[in-house]
Coordinates of C-alpha atoms in Angstrom, one line a residue:
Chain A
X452 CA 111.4 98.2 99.3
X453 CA 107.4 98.2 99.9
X454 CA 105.7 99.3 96.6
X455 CA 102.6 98.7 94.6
X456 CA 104.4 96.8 91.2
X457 CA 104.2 93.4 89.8
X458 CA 107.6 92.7 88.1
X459 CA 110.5 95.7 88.4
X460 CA 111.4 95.6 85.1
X461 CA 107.5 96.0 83.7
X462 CA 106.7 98.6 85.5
X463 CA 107.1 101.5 83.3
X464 CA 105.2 99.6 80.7
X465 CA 102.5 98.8 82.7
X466 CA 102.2 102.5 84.6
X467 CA 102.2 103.6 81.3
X468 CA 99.3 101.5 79.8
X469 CA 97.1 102.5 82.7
X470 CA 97.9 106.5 82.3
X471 CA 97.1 106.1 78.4
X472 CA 93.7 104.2 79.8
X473 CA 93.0 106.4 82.3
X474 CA 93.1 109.5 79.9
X475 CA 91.8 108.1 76.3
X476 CA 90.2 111.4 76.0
X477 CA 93.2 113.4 75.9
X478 CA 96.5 111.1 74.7
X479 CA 97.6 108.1 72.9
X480 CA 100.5 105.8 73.8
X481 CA 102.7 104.0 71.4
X482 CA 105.4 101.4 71.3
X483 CA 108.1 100.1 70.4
X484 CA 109.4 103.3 70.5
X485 CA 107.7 104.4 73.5
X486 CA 105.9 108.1 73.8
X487 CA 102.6 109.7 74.4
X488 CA 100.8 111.9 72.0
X489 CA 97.8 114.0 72.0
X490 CA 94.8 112.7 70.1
X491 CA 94.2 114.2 67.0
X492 CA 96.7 115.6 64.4
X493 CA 99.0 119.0 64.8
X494 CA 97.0 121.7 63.3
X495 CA 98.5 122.4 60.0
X496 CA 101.4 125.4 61.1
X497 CA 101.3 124.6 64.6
X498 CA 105.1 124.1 66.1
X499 CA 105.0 120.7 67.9
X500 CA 106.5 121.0 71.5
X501 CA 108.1 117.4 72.4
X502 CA 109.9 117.0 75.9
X503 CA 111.3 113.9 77.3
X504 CA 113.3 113.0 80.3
X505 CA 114.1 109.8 83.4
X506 CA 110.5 108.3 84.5
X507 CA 110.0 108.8 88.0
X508 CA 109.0 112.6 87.9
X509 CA 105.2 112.2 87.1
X510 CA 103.5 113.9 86.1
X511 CA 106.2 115.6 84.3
X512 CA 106.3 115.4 81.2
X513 CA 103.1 112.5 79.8
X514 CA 100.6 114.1 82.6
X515 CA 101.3 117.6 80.4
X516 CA 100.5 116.0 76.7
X517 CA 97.4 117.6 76.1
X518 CA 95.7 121.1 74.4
X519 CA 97.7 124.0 75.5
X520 CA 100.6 122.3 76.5
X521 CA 102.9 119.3 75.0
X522 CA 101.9 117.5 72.3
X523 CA 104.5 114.7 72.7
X524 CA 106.2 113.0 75.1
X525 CA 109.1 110.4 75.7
X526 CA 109.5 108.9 79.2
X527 CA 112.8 107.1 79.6
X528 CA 113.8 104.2 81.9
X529 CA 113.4 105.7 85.6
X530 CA 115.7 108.5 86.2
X531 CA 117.4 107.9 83.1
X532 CA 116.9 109.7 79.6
X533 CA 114.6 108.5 76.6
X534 CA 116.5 107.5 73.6
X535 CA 116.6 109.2 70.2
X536 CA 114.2 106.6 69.0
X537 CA 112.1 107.9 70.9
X538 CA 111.8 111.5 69.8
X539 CA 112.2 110.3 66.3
X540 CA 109.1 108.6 66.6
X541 CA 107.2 111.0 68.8
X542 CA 108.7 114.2 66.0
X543 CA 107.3 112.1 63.1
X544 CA 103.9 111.6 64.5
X545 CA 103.0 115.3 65.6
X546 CA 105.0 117.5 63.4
X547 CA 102.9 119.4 61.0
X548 CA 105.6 120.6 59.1
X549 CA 105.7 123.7 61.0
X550 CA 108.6 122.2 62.7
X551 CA 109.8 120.5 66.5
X552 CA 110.9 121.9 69.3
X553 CA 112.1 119.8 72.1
X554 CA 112.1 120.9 76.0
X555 CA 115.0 119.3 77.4
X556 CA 116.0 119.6 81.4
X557 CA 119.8 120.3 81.6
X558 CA 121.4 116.8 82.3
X559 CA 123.8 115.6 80.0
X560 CA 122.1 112.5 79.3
X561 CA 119.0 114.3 78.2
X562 CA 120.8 117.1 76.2
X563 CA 123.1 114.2 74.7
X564 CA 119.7 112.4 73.4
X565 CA 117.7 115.0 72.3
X566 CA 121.4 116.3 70.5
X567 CA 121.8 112.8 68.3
X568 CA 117.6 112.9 67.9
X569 CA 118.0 116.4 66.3
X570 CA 120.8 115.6 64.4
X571 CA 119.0 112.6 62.6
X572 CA 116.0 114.4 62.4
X573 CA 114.4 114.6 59.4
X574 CA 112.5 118.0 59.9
X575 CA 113.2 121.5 61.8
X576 CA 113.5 121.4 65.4
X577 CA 114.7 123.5 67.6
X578 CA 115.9 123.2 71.5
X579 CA 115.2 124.9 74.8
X580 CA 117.2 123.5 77.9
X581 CA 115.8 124.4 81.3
X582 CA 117.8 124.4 83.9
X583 CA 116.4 126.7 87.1
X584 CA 117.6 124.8 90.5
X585 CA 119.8 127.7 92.4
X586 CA 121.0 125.2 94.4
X587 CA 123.8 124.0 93.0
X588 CA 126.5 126.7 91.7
X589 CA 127.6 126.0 88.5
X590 CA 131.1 127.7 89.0
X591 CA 133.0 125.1 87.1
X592 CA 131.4 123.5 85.9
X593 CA 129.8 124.3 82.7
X594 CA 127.4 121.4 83.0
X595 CA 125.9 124.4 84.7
X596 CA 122.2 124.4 86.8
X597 CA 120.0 121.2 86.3
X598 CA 116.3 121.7 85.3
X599 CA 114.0 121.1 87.6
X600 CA 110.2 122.0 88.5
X601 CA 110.6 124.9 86.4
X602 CA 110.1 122.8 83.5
X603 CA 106.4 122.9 84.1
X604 CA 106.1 126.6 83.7
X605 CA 107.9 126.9 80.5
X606 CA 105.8 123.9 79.0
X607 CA 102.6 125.4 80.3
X608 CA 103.4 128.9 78.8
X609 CA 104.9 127.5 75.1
X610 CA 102.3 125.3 75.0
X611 CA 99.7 128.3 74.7
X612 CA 102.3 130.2 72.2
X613 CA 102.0 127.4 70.4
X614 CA 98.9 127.1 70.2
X615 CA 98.6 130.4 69.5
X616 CA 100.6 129.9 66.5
X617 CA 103.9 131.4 67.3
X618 CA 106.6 130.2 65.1
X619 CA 109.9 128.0 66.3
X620 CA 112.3 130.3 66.3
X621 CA 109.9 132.5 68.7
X622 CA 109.2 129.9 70.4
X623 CA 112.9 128.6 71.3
X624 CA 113.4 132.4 72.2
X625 CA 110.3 133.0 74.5
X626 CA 111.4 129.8 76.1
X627 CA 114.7 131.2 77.3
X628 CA 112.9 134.3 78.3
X629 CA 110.3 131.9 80.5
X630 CA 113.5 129.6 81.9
X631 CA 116.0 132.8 82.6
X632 CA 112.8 134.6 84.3
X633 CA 112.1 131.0 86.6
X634 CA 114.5 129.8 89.4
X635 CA 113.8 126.7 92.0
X636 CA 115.2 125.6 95.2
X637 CA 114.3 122.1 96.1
X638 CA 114.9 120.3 99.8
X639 CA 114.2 116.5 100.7
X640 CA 113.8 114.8 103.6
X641 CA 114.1 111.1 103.1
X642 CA 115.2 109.4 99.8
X643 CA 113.5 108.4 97.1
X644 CA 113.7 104.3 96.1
X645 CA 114.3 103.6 92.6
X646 CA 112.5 100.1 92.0
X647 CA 115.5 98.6 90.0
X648 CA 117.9 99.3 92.6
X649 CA 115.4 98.0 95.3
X650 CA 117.0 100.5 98.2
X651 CA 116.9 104.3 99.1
X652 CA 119.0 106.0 96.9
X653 CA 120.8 108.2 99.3
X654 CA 121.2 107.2 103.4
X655 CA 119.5 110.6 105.4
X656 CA 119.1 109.8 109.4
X657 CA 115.7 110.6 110.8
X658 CA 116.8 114.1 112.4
X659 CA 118.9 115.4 108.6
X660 CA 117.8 116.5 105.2
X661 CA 119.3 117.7 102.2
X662 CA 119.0 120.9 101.6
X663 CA 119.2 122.0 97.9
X664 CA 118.3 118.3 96.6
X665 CA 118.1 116.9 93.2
X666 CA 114.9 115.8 91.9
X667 CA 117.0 112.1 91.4
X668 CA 117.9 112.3 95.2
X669 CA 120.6 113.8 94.1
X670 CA 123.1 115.8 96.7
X671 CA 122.6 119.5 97.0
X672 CA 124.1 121.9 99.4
X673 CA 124.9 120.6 102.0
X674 CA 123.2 117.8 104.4
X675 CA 121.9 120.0 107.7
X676 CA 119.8 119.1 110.8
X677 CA 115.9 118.9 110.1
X678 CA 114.4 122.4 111.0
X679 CA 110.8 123.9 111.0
X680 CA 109.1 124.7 108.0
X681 CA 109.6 128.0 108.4
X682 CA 113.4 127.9 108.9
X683 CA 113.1 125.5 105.7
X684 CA 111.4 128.1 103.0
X685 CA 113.7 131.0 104.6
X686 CA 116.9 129.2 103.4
X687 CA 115.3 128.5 99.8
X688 CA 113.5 132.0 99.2
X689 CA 116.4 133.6 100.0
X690 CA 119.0 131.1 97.4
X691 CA 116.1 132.0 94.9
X692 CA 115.3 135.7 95.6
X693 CA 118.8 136.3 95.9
X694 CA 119.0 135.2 91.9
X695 CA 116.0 135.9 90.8
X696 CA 116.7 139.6 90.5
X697 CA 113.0 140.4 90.4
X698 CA 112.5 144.5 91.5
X699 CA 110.0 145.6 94.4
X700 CA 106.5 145.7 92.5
X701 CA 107.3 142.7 90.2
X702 CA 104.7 140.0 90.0
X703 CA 105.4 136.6 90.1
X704 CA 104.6 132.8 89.8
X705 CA 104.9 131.3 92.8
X706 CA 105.1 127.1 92.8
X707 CA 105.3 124.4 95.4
X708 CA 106.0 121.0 94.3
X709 CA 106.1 117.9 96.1
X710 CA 108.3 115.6 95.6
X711 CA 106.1 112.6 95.9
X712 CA 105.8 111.8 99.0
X713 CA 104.7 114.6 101.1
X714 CA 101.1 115.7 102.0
X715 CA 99.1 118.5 100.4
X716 CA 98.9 119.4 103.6
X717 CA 102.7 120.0 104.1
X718 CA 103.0 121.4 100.5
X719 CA 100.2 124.3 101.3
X720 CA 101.7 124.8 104.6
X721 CA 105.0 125.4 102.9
X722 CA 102.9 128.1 100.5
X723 CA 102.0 129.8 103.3
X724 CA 105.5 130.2 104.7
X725 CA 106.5 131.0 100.9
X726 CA 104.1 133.8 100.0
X727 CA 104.9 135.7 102.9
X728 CA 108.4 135.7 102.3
X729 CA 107.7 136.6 98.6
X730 CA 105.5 139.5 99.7
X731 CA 108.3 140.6 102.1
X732 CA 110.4 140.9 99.7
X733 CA 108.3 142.9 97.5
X734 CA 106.7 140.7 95.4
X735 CA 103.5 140.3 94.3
X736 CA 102.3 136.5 93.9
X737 CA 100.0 137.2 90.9
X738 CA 99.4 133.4 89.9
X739 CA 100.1 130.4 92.1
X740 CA 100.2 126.6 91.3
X741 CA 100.5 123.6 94.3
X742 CA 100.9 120.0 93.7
X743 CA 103.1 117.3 92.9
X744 CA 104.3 118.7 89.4
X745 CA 108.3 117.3 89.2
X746 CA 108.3 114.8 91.9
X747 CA 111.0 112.0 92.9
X748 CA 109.6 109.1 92.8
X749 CA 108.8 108.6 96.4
X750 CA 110.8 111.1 98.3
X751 CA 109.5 113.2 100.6
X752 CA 110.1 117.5 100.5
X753 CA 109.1 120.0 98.2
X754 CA 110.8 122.7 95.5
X755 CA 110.0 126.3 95.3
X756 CA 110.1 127.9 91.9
X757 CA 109.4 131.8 91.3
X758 CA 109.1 133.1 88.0
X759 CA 108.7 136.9 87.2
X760 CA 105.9 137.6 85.3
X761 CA 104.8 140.0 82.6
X762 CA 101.7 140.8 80.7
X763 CA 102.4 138.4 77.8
X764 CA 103.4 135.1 80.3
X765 CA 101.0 136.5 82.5
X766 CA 98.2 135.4 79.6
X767 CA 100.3 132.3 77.9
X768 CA 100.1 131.0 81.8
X769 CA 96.2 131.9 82.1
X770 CA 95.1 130.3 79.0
X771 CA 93.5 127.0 78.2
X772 CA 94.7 123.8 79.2
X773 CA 93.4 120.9 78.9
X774 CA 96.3 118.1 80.1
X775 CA 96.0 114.8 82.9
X776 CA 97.8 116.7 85.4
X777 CA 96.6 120.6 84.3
X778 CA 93.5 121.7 83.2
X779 CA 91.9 125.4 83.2
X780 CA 90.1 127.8 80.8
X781 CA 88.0 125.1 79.9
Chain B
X189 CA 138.4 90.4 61.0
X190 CA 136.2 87.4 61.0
X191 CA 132.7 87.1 61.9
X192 CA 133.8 84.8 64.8
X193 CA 135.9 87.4 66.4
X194 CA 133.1 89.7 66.5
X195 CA 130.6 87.6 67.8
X196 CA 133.4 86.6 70.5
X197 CA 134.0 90.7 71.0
X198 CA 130.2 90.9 71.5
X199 CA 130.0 87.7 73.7
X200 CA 133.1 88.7 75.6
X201 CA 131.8 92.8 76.3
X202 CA 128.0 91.6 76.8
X203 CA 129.5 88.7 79.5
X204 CA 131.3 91.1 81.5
X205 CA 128.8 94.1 81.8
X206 CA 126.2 91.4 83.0
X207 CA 128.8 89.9 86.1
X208 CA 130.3 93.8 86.6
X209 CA 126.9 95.4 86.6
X210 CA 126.1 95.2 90.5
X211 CA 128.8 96.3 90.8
X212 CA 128.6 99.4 88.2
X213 CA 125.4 100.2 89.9
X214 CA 127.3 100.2 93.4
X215 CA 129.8 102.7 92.1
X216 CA 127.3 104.8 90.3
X217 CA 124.9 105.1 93.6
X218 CA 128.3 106.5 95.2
X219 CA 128.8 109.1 93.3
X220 CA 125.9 109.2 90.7
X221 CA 122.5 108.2 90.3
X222 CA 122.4 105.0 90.4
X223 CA 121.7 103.1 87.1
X224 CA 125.0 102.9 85.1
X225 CA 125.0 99.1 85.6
X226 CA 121.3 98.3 85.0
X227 CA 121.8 100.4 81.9
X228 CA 124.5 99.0 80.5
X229 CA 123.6 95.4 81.2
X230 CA 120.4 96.4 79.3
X231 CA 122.5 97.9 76.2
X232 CA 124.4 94.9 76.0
X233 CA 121.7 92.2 76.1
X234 CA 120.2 93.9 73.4
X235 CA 123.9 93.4 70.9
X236 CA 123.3 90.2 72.2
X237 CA 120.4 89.3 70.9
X238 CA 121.5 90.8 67.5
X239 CA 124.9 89.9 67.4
X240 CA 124.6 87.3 64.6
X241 CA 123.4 90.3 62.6
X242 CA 126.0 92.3 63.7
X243 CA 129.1 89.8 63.5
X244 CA 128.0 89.1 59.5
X245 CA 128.3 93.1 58.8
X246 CA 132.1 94.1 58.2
X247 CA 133.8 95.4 60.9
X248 CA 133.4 99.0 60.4
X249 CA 129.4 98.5 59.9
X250 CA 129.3 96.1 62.6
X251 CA 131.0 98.9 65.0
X252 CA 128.4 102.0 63.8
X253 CA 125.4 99.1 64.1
X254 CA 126.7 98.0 67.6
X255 CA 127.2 101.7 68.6
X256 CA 123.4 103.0 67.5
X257 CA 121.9 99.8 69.3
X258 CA 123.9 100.9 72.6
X259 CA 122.3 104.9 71.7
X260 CA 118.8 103.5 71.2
X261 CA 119.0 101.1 74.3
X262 CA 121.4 102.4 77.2
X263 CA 119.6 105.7 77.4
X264 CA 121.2 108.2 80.2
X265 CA 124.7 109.9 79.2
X266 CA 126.5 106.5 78.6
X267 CA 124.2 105.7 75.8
X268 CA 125.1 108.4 73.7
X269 CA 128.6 107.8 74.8
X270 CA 129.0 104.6 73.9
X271 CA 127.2 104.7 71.3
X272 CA 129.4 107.3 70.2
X273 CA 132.6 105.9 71.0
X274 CA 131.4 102.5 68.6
X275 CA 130.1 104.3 65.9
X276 CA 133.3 106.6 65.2
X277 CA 135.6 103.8 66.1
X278 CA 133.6 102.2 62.8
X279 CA 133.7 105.3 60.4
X280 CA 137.4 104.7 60.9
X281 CA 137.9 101.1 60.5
X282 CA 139.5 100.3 57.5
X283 CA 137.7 98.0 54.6
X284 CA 139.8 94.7 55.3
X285 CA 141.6 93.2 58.2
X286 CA 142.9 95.8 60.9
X287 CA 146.3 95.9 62.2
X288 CA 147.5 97.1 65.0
X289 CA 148.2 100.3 64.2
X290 CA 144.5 100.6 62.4
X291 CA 143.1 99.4 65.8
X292 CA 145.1 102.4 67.2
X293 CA 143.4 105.1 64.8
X294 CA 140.3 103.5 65.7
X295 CA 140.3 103.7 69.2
X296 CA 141.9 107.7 68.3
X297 CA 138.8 108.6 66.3
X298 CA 136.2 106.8 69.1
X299 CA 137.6 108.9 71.8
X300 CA 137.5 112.3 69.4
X301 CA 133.8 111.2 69.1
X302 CA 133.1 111.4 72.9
X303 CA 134.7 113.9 73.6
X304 CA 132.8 116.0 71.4
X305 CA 129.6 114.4 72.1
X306 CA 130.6 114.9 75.9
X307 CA 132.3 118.4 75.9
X308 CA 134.6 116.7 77.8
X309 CA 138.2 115.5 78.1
X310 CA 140.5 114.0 80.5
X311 CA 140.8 114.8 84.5
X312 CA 137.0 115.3 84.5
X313 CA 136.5 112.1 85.9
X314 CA 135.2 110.7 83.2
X315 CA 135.3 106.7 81.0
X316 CA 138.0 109.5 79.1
X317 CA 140.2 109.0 82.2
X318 CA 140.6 105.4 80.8
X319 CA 140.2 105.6 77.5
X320 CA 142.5 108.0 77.0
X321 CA 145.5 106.5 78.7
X322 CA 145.1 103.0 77.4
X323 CA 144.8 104.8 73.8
X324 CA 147.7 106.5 74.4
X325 CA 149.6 103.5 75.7
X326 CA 148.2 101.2 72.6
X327 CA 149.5 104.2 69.9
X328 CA 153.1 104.3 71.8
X329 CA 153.4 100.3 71.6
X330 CA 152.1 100.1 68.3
X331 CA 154.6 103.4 67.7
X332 CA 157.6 101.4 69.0
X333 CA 157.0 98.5 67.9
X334 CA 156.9 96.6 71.0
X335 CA 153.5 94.3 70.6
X336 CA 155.1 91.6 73.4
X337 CA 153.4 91.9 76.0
X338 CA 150.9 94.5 74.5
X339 CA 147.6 93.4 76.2
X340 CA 149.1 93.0 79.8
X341 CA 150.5 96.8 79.2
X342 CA 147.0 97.7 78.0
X343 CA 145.3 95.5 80.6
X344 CA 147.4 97.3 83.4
X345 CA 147.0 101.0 81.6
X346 CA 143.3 100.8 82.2
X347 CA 143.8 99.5 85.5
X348 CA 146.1 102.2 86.7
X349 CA 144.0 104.7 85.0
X350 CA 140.3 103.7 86.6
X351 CA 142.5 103.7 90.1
X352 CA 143.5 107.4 89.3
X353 CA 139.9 108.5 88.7
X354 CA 139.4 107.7 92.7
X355 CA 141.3 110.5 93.4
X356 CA 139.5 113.1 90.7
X357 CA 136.8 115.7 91.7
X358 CA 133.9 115.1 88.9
X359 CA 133.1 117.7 86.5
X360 CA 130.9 116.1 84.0
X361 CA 127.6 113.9 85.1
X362 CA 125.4 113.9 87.6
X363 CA 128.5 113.1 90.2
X364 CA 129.8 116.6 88.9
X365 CA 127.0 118.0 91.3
X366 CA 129.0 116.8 94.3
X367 CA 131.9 118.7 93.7
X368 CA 134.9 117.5 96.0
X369 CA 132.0 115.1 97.7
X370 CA 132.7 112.7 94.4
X371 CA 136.3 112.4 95.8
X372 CA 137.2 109.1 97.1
X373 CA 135.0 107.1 94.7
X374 CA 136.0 105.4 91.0
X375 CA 134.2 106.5 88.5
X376 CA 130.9 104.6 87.5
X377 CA 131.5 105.4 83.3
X378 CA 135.4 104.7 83.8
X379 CA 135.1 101.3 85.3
X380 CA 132.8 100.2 82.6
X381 CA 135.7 101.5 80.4
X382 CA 138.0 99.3 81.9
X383 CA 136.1 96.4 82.1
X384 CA 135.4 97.0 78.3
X385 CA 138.9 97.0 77.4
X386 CA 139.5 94.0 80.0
X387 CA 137.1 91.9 77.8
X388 CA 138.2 92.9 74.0
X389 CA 141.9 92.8 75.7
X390 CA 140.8 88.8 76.5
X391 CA 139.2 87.9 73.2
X392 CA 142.0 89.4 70.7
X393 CA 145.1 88.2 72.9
X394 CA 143.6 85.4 74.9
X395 CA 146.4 84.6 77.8
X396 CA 148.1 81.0 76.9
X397 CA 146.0 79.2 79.6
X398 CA 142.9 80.0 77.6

């Protein structure tokens, strides 16, 4: 394991003392329980929006505390949900008594957190699970889809409800629209390293990836021979056009995330291959977004997430933001 | 149940996770993702370093307190599980010394608690698929009244049970996303089970060598 750390077990302490340095303008970190807040109080009616997940996916979800978006976080352990402490803590601080509601990515360790944290809650709060990766079928099992780069979307487009002072129960229900308009497909070609395990989390061989991956190196599809870009983005457009359901004319989000470890230049050449298919299919790619948004820790690959569009998400995704990772509008 | 016996449950619980965790880990990178060791070690360092707190409390407040340090400290799914498991085994521990058959409606109540919290039961490959076996063996002992030999019938119940989870195809956690891929392997939350059981098992019936 080659990384930049000092002592495995202080590293989400210390990455996190560096991020709350780094953006002083924008968010405050506390202890002992551990989240990041935006500066400033929770206008007075404003619905707080707190998510939380593993570590190991920056800049989700700290890098989106910020004006338009989150105005609490909780990072866990790497890979591994925050506790209800946590979102106790984080609820306290930024609810303006116009209620909570927590994002929450469909794992059951997350959803079991956030679950006991509402329960001992003292205010309102409210849920919204995302879970938008295609790739794995959820049949049988009602764990059902997991959440993945989605996530970002339906933060950045709550967060300007929010801000626009919708109220929770709108809020929880535009949130299922944005999630159950927004699929992802995500592929990876080596594995990612988590730093308390000190090896790869998953062997791959030089000439195999995994297609339909897990944003925790988890196992997607199937494990198939490496194949050109091109061949890559076919197989994922098509898992997420196929259940998308989006009609010819219909404009969309289109995002490309890394996963951590691959070049801008891969991720925009993977756009490329992306739009085209989108436009093939009928689509028109009305907003766009590339980066590393949902990454795993240091695997390499990328997700594609589409999510159909309307007038009203249309706007919630154009206005202000003002976050570490996101900042438009002003 | 005296304050000693707790701190021993503690000690004995907190000792094993700490030698099994590698090995928890192992199992979870199999099949899961990878941290069920590190997380439980961490869970149980923390009762630890409370457990003289904890052991003064009486048991069924020494159970829920154990149980909400595990939820605030293991994190992930076990967390809440465990955490679970601990806290409803304590809302139904009666106010003096448990028998037997109280340690029975205990363990009854604890597993009702995950699998609720869980949406799970047995054959998912979950810690249900021991749990639920060695409950069920404890409550037909206790039942019969045959309590010779009880904790090498339990110790071999949880045994036999975290074997059988090998041959399971997950449908709960993160090893549910491999489908029949998570054949093969023991489960990560089931071994921790066992082990669990192994260690109360060797502090409330210590073997004659001991």
């Amino acid at each position: 394991m080659k990384k930049l750390i000092n002592d495995v077990d202080a590293i989400l302490a210390e990455s996190l003392a560096g991020f709350a340095r780094a953006h002083d303008d924008l968010v405050s970190l506390s202890e002992a329980p551990v989240f990041v807040r935006r500066c400033g109080a929770t206008p007075a009616g404003q619905v707080a929006l707190i998510s939380g997940g593993g570590s190991g996916h920056e800049p989700l979800h700290a890098g989106f505390v910020g004006q338009g978006m989150l105005h609490a976080a909780c990072p866990g352990q790497v890979f591994t949900s925050p506790t209800p402490d946590q979102m106790l803590a984080a609820a306290e601080a930024v609810d303006s008594g116009a209620g909570v509601l927590f994002i929450v990515k469909n794992y059951e360790g997350d959803v079991m957190n956030f679950e006991m944290a509402a329960e001992m809650a003292a205010g309102a709060t409210a849920r919204v699970l995302t879970n938008d990766d295609v790739a794995v079928e959820n049949s049988s099992f009602t764990t059902g889809r997991r959440g993945v780069a989605g996530t970002v979307v339906v933060e950045k487009m709550l967060g300007a409800a929010a801000e626009a002072g919708m109220d929770l129960a709108g809020l929880q229900a535009l949130g299922e629209r944005v999630n159950g308009a927004t699929r992802s497909m995500g592929c990876a070609l080596t594995s990612c390293t988590v730093p308390a395990a000190g090896g790869p989390t998953f062997e791959i061989g030089e000439t195999e990836m995994e297609m339909g991956v897990g944003i925790h190196g988890e196992p997607g599809r199937r494990r198939v021979a490496l194949a050109s870009a091109s061949a890559i983005v076919e197989e994922m457009m098509a898992a997420i056009l196929g259940d998308l359901g989006a009609g010819k004319g219909e404009d969309v989000l289109l995002l490309v995330n890394g996963f951590g470890a691959t070049p801008l230049m891969e991720l925009y050449l993977v756009y490329n291959e992306a739009v085209r298919r989108a436009e093939g299919a009928g689509l028109t790619v009305a907003r766009s977004l590339v980066g590393n948004w949902c990454t795993s820790l240091d695997m390499a690959g990328c997700s594609l997430t589409l999510t159909r569009l309307d007038g009203e998400t249309t706007g919630l995704w154009d206005a202000p933001v003002h976050t570490p990772a996101l900042r438009w509008g002003c | 149940m005296s304050d000693t016996l707790v701190l021993r449950l503690i000690e004995g619980m907190a000792g094993t996770i700490e030698s099994h965790a590698d090995q928890l880990t192992r199992l979870d990178q199999a099949i899961g993702d990878g941290d069920h060791g590190i997380n439980m070690a961490r869970g149980f360092k923390e009762l630890m370093a409370q457990k003289a707190t904890i052991a003064a409390l009486p048991l069924g407040e020494a159970l829920k307190k154990a149980g909400m340090t595990l939820v605030m400290k293991v994190g992930g799914a076990s967390g809440p599980l465990y955490g679970t498991l601990f806290i409803d085994m304590g809302k139904a521990a009666p106010a003096g010394e448990p028998t037997l058959a109280d340690l029975s409606t205990m363990l009854d109540a604890g597993i009702q608690g995950v699998k609720a919290r869980g949406k799970a039961d047995v054959g998912m490959k979950t810690m249900l698929d021991v749990l639920c076996p060695v409950a069920d063996t404890l409550r037909s002992l206790v039942d019969q009244k045959e309590t010779d030999g009880l904790d090498e019938r339990i110790i071999a119940a949880a045994g036999h049970a975290l074997h059988r989870t090998a041959d399971m195809v997950a449908k709960r956690g993160r090893a549910s996303f491999l489908g029949e891929r998570s054949k093969g392997h023991l489960d990560p939350g089931a071994c921790s089970s066992a082990l669990l059981i192994g260690a109360v098992v060797g502090v409330l019936a210590p073997s004659p060598s001991d």
